[in-house]
XYZ file of C-alpha atoms in Angstrom:
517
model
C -183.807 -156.477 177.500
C -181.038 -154.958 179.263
C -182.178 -151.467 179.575
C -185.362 -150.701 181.519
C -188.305 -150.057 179.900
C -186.708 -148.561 176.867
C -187.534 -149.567 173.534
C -184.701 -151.524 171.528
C -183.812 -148.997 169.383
C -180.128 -147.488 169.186
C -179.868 -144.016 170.083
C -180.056 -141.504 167.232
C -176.134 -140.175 168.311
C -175.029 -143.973 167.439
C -177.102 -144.588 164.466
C -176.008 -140.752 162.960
C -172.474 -141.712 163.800
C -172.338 -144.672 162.280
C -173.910 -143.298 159.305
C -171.561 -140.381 158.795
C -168.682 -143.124 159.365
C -170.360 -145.619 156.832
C -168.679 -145.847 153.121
C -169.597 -147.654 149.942
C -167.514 -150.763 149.865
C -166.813 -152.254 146.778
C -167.882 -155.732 147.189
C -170.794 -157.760 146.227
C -172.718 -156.506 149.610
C -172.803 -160.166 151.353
C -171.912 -161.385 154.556
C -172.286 -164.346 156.709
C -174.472 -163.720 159.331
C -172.852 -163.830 163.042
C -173.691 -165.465 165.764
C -177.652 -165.169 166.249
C -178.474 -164.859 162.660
C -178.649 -167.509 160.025
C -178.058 -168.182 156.269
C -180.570 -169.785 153.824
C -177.696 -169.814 151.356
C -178.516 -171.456 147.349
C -175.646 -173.771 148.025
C -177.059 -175.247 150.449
C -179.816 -177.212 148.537
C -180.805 -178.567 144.993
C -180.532 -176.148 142.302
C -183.961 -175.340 141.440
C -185.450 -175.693 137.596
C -185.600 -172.478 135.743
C -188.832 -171.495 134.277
C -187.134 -170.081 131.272
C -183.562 -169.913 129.784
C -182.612 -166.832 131.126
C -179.680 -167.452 134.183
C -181.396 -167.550 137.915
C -180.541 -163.417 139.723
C -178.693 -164.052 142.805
C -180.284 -161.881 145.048
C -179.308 -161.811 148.567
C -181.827 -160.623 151.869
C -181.504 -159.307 155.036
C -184.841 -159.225 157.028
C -185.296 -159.438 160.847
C -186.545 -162.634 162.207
C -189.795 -162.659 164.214
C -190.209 -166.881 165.640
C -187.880 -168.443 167.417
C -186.580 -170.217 164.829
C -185.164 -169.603 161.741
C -187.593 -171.442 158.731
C -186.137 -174.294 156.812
C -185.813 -173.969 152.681
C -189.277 -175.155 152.168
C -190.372 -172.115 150.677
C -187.395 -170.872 149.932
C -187.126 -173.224 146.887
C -190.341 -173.035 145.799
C -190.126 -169.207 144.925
C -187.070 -169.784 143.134
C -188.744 -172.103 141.028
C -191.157 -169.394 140.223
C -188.994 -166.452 140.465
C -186.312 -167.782 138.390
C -184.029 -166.711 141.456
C -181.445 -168.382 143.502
C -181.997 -166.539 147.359
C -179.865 -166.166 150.187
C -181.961 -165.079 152.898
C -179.900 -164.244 156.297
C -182.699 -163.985 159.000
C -181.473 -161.950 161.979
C -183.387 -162.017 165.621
C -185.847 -159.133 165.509
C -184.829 -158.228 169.400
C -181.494 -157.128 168.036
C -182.274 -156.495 164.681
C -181.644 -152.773 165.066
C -177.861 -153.563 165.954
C -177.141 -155.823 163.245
C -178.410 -153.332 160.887
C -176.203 -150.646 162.325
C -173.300 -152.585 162.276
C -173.826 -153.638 158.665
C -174.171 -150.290 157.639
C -171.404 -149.547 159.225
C -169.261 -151.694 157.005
C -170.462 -151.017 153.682
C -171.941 -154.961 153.643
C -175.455 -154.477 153.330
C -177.316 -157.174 150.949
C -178.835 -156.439 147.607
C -182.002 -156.090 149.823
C -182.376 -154.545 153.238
C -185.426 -155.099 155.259
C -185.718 -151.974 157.898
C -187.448 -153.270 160.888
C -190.225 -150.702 161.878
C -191.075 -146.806 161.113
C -188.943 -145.570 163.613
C -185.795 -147.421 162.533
C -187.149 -146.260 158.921
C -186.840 -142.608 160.009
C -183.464 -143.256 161.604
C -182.136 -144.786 157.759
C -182.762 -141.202 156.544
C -179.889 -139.801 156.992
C -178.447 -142.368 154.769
C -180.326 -142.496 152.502
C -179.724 -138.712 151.434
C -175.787 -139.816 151.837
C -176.790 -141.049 148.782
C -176.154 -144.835 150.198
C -179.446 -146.042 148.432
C -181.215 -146.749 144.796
C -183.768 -144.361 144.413
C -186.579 -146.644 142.644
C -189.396 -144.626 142.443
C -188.680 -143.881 138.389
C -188.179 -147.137 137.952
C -191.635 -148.963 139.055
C -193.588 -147.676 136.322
C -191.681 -150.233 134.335
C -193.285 -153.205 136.142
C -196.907 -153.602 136.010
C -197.190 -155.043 139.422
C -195.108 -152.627 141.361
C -197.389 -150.092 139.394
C -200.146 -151.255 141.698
C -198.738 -149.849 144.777
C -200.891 -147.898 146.647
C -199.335 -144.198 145.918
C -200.569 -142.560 149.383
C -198.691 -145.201 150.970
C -195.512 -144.420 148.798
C -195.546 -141.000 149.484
C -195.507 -142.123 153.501
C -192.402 -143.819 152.838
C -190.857 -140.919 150.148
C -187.772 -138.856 151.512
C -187.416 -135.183 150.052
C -190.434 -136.162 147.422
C -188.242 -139.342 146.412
C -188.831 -142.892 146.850
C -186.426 -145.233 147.836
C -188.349 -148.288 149.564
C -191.420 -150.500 148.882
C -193.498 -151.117 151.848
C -194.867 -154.243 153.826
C -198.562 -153.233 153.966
C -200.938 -153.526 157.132
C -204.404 -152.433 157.732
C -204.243 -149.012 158.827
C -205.474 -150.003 162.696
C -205.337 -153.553 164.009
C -205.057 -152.104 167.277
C -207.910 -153.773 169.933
C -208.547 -155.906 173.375
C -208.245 -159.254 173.401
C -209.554 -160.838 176.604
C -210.683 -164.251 178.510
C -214.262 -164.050 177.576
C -214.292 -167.075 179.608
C -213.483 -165.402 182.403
C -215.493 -162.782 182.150
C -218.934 -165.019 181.784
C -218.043 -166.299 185.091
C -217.440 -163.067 186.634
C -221.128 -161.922 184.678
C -218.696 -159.275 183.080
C -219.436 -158.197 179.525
C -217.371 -157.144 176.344
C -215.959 -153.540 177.867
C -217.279 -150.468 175.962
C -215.622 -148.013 177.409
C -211.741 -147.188 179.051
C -212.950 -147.420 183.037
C -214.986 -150.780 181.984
C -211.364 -151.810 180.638
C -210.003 -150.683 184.361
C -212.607 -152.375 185.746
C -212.238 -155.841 184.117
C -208.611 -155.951 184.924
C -209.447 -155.289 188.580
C -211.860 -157.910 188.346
C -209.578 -160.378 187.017
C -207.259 -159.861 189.181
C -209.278 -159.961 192.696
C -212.019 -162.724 191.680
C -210.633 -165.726 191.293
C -211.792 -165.603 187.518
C -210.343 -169.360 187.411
C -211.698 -170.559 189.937
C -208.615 -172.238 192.509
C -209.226 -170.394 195.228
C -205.645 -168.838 194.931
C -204.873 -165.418 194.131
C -203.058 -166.205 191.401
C -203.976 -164.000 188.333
C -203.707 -160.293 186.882
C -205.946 -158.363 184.800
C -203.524 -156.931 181.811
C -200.632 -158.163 180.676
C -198.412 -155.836 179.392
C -194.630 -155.316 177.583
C -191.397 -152.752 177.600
C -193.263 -151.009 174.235
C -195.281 -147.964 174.658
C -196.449 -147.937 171.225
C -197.109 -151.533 170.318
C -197.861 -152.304 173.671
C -200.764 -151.425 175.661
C -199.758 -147.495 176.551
C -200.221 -145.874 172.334
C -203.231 -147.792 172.317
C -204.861 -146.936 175.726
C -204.248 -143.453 175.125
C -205.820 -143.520 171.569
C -209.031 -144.282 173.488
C -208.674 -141.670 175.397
C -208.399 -139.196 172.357
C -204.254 -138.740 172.643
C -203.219 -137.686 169.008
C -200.931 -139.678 167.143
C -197.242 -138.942 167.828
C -198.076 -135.694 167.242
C -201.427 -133.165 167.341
C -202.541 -129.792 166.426
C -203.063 -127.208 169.625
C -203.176 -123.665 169.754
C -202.250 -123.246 165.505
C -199.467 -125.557 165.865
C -198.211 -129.015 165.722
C -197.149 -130.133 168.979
C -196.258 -133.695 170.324
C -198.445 -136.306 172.051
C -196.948 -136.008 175.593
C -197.982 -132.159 175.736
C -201.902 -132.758 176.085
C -203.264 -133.662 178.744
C -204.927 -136.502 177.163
C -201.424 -138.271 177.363
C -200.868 -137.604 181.319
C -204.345 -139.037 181.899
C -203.175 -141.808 180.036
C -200.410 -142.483 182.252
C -202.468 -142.092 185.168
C -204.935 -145.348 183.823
C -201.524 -147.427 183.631
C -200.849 -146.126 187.172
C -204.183 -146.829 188.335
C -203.879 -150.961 186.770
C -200.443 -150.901 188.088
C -200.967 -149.759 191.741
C -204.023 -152.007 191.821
C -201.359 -155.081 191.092
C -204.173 -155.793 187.748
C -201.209 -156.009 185.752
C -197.409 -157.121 185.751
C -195.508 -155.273 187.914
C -192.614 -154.881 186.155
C -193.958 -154.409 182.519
C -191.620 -151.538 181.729
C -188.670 -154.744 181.868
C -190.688 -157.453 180.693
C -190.300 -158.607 176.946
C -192.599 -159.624 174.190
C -192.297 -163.234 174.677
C -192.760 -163.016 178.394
C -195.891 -160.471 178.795
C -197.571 -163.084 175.983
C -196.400 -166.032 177.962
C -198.236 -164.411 181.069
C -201.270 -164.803 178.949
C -201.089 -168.465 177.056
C -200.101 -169.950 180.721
C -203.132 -168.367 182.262
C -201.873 -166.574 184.491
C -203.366 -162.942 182.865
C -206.549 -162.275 181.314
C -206.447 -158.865 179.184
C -204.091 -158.243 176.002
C -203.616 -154.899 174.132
C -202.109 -155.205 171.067
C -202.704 -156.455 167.700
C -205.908 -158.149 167.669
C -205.430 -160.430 164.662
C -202.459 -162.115 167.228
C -205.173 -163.963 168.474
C -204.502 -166.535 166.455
C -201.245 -167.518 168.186
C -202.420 -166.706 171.635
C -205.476 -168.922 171.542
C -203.077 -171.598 170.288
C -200.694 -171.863 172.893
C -203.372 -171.176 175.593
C -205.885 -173.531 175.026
C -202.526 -176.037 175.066
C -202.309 -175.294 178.814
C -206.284 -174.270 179.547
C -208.101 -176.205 177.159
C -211.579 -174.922 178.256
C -210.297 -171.498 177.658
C -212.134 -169.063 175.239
C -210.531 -165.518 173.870
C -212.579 -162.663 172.053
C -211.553 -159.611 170.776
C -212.941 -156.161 171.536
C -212.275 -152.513 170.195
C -214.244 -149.600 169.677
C -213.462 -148.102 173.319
C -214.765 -144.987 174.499
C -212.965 -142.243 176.427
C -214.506 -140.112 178.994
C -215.991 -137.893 176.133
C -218.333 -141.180 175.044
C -216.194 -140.971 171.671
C -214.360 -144.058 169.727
C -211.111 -143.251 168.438
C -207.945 -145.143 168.155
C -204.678 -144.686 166.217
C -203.511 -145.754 162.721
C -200.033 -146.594 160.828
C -199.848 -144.978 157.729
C -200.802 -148.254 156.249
C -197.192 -150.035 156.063
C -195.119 -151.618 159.411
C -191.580 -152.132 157.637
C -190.129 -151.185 154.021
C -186.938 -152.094 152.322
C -184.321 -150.615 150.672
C -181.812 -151.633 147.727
C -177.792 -150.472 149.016
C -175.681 -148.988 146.236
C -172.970 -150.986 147.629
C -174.469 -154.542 147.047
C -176.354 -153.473 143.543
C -173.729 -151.918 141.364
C -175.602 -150.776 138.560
C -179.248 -150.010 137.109
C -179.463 -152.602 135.472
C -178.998 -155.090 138.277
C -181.492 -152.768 140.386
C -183.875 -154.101 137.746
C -183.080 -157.601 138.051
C -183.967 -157.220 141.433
C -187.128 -155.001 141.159
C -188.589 -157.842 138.436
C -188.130 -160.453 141.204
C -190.608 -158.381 143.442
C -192.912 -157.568 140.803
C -193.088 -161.478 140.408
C -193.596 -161.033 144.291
C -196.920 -159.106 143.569
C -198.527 -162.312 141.799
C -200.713 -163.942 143.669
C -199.228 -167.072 143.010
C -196.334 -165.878 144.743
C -197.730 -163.683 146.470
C -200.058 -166.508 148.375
C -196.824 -169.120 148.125
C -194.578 -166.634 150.772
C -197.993 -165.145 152.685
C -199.852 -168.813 153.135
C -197.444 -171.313 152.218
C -197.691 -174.445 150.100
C -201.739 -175.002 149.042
C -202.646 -178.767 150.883
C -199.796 -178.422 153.334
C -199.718 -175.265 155.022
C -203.404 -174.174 153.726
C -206.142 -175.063 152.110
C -208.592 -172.893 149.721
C -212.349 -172.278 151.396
C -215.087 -170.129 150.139
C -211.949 -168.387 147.887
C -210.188 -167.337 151.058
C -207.048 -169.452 152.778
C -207.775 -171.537 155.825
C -204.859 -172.277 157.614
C -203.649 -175.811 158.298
C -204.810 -177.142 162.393
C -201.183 -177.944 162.340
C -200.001 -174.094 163.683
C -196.159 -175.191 164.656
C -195.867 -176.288 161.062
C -196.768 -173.224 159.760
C -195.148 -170.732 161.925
C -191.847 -172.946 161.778
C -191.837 -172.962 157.778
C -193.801 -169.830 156.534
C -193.920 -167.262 158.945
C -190.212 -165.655 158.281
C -191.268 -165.085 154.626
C -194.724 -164.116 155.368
C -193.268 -161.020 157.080
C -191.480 -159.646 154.493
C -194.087 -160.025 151.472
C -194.671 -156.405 150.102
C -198.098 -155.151 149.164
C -201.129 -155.916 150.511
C -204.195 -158.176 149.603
C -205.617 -155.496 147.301
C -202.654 -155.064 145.047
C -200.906 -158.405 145.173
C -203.902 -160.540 144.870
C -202.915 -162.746 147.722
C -206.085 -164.622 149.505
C -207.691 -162.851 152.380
C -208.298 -165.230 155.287
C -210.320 -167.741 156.045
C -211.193 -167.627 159.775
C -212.943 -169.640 162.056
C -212.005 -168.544 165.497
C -214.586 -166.247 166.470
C -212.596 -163.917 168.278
C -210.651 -162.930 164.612
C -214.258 -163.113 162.992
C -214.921 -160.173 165.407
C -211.243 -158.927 164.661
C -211.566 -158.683 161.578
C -215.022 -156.529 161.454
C -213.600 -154.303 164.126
C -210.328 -153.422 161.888
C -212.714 -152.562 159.342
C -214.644 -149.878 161.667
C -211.756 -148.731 163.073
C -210.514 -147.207 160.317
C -213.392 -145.422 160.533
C -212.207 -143.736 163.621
C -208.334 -143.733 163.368
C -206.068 -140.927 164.324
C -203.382 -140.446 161.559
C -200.274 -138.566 162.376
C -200.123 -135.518 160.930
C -196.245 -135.676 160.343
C -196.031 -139.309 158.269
C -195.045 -137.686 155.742
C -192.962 -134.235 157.588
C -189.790 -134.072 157.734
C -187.870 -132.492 160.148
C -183.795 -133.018 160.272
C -183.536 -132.414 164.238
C -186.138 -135.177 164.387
C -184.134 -137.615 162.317
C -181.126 -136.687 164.035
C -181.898 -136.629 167.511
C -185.432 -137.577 167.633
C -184.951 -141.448 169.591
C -182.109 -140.010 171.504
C -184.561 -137.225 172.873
C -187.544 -139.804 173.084
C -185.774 -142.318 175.199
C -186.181 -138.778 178.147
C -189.851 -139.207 177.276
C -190.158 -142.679 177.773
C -188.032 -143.089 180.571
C -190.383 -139.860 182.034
C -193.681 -142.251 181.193
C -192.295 -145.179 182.601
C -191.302 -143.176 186.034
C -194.573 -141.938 186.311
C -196.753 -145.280 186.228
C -194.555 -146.419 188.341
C -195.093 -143.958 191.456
C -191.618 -142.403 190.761
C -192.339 -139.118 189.203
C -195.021 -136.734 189.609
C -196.547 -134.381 187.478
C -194.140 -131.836 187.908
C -191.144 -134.436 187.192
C -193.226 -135.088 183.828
C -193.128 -131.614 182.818
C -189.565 -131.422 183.659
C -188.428 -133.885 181.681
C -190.843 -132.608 178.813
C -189.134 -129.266 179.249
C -185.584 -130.688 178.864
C -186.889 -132.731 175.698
C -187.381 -129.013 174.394
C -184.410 -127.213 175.184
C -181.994 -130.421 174.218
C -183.697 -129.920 170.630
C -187.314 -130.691 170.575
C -188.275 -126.998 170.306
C -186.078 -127.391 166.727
C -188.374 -130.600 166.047
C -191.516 -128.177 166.821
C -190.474 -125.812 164.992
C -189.666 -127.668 161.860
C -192.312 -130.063 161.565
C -194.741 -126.796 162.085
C -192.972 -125.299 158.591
C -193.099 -128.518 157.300
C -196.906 -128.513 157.607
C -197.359 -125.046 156.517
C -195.842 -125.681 153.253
């Protein structure tokens, strides 16, 4: 990552520019991918059997890339046996996602299916999307019984102006947890932390006690990455009661980084950081690296996504075979409550370009090919893979195959773009064995229980969408600063006063009539 400690995310003056310089281009909508991407195209391989007489849909996809690699046409050509489809998928790196998808846009050569990448690229697509640049398909889905099963509050997270334009990639509503060498922390006689100093505490301890036992001081507590919302920061400060993007105080909505629950926060992180518990340079360290700093064995504590356990424990146990992981959530703040935060129950949606798909009735060509998506035959073939080769059927629910590489390398860059969830597409839950996702799993469930939803999901405010990443990036920068010794209070509230008079009094004010409505 080139720029420190910012999030990869174009600045909302690009992204609105190239929007307002974007026009419908009459062509069929595809492109070879450049350098970086890659093209799964139907040429390339066998045509596949037809289920029925009717000619194959070409339908052609755009989704960001989250391995290494991109996945070979194993699946690819078993869906179009059972879609009746012939699919040209063009993966793009997720790290630079953002830019592709700008750039496309740009030149009126989106696909006939656009994967976004998160919510906040979502919210910068807006503007677009009122340009009129996209199919709206919400009076459409009634016509397909398996888009019908949708959950509707998620929908109306993802409608713009009351209209919906995307489907959604569904996720529980907070994964959000600790996972941690439980190893480690038997020899140290440390147990599971409960609350947010027991979390400072462990790191300490696993950085100063030789928790592996060389006699060199040679590890860190937390390991941590340039993301403060899917990296350890958002979900610290959950803990810690910090509302969700944004909060209610004194009758109004106001953002996260105006109560105090958000400096204290940032003094934790300061606290880990000063104490060398953690990577020094987090705020410039990527994905790859701060889970690297784990799987080598080198780092101890991981705040994220519990349910990546999976992968961690994989690659660890390749270099520290005696090591064990366990997850852990449910942390108190100072108050001796639980709370932590939630999505609105989706973590990417995609659109359908008027530029690629020319008329209605080729929107529903492509709509019926994700309704067949929402079967759980196909449903479990892009989620799990081939049955006896990537998984096997236990007890009802999917057990993975012990060979992992296998099934990252061929499944994993369609399993990120299936739409639904569990509940409406009848996919199989998972079978799990690790005990550290046993415990995952249970502690998703209760967490919902205690998750802080953001009060402005489904707000909208134009400022926001306009200039809401280009005025964040003075708040992050600002957070960063301040863990790292740079900036004092008094800098913080600088910087949150020039977030307000550059335009975030506008968002205030906005989002507050928004709510009031």
């Amino acid at each position: 990552m080139s720029r420190r400690g910012l999030p990869l995310l174009l600045s909302a003056a690009m992204i609105t520019a190239l929007l307002a310089g974007c026009a419908s281009k009459e062509n069929n909508g595809q492109e070879e991918p450049s350098a970086g991407g890659s093209s799964s195209s139907p040429e390339s391989s066998a045509a596949a059997p037809s289920p029925s007489e009717e000619k194959p849909t070409e339908i052609t996809i755009m989704l960001p890339l989250n391995v290494a690699e991109t996945p070979p046409d194993t699946i690819k050509k078993e869906l179009e046996k059972l879609t009746n489809t012939k699919l040209t998928y063009q993966f793009f790196p997720a790290d630079t996602y953002e830019e592709k998808l700008a750039s496309t846009l740009a030149t009126g050569s989106l696909p006939d299916v656009t994967y976004l990448k998160n919510q906040a690229t979502f919210v910068q697509m807006k503007g677009a999307i009122r340009d009129g640049q996209f199919w709206e398909i919400g009076p459409y889905l009634s016509e397909f019984p398996n888009l019908s099963k949708l959950k509707p509050q998620i929908l109306d997270n993802t409608k713009v102006d009351g209209k919906l334009y995307s489907l959604y990639i569904g996720r529980p509503l907070a994964r959000q947890g600790l996972i941690y060498r439980k190893d480690w922390a038997d020899k140290l006689n440390l147990k599971a932390p409960e609350t947010v100093d027991e979390v400072v505490a462990m790191a300490k301890a696993f950085t100063e006690n030789d928790p592996d036992g060389n006699g060199q001081p040679d590890t860190i507590g937390l390991t941590d990455r340039n993301d403060l919302i899917y990296g350890a920061f958002k979900t610290l400060a959950s803990w810690l009661g910090t509302p969700n993007n944004w909060g209610e105080k004194d009758g109004q909505l106001q953002p996260e980084f105006m109560f105090p629950q958000y400096v204290a926060a940032m003094d934790i992180m300061k606290e880990i950081r000063d104490a060398k518990a953690m990577n020094q340079d987090f705020a410039a360290t990527s994905k790859t690296d701060s889970v690297n700093l784990l799987t080598s064995g080198k780092a101890g504590l991981y705040i994220g996504s519990m349910q990546d356990i999976d992968s961690l424990n994989k690659d660890l146990i390749k270099n520290v075979p005696t090591a064990v992981l366990d997850t852990q959530a449910l942390i108190k703040g100072p108050d001796g409550k639980a709370t932590t935060w939630a999505i609105p129950g989706y973590n990417n949606v995609l659109l359908f370009p008027k530029s690629a798909i020319k008329d209605e009735a080729e929107l529903k060509k492509v709509l019926a090919f994700f309704d067949k998506m929402m079967t759980p035959e196909v449903a479990n073939l892009m989620y799990w893979g081939i049955e006896g080769t990537h998984y096997t059927v236990v007890d009802g629910k999917a057990k993975v195959s012990d060979d992992k590489d296998l099934v990252e390398r061929e499944v994993k860059g369609y399993k990120d773009s299936v739409i639904g969830e569990a509940e409406t597409n009848g996919m199989y839950e998972s079978y799990n064995t690790l005990e550290g996702r046993i415990h995952a799993e249970e502690f998703i469930i209760e967490n919902e229980k205690i998750a802080i939803h953001d009060p402005t999901t489904a707000l909208d405010s134009e400022t926001f969408t306009e200039r809401g990443q280009e005025l964040q990036t003075l708040i992050t920068d600002a957070t960063y600063q301040y863990i790292y010794g740079n900036l004092d209070k008094a800098g913080f509230d600088k910087a949150v006063e020039e977030w307000k008079s550059r335009g975030g009094d506008k968002i205030i004010e906005e989002f507050n009539a928004a709510y009031k409505q």
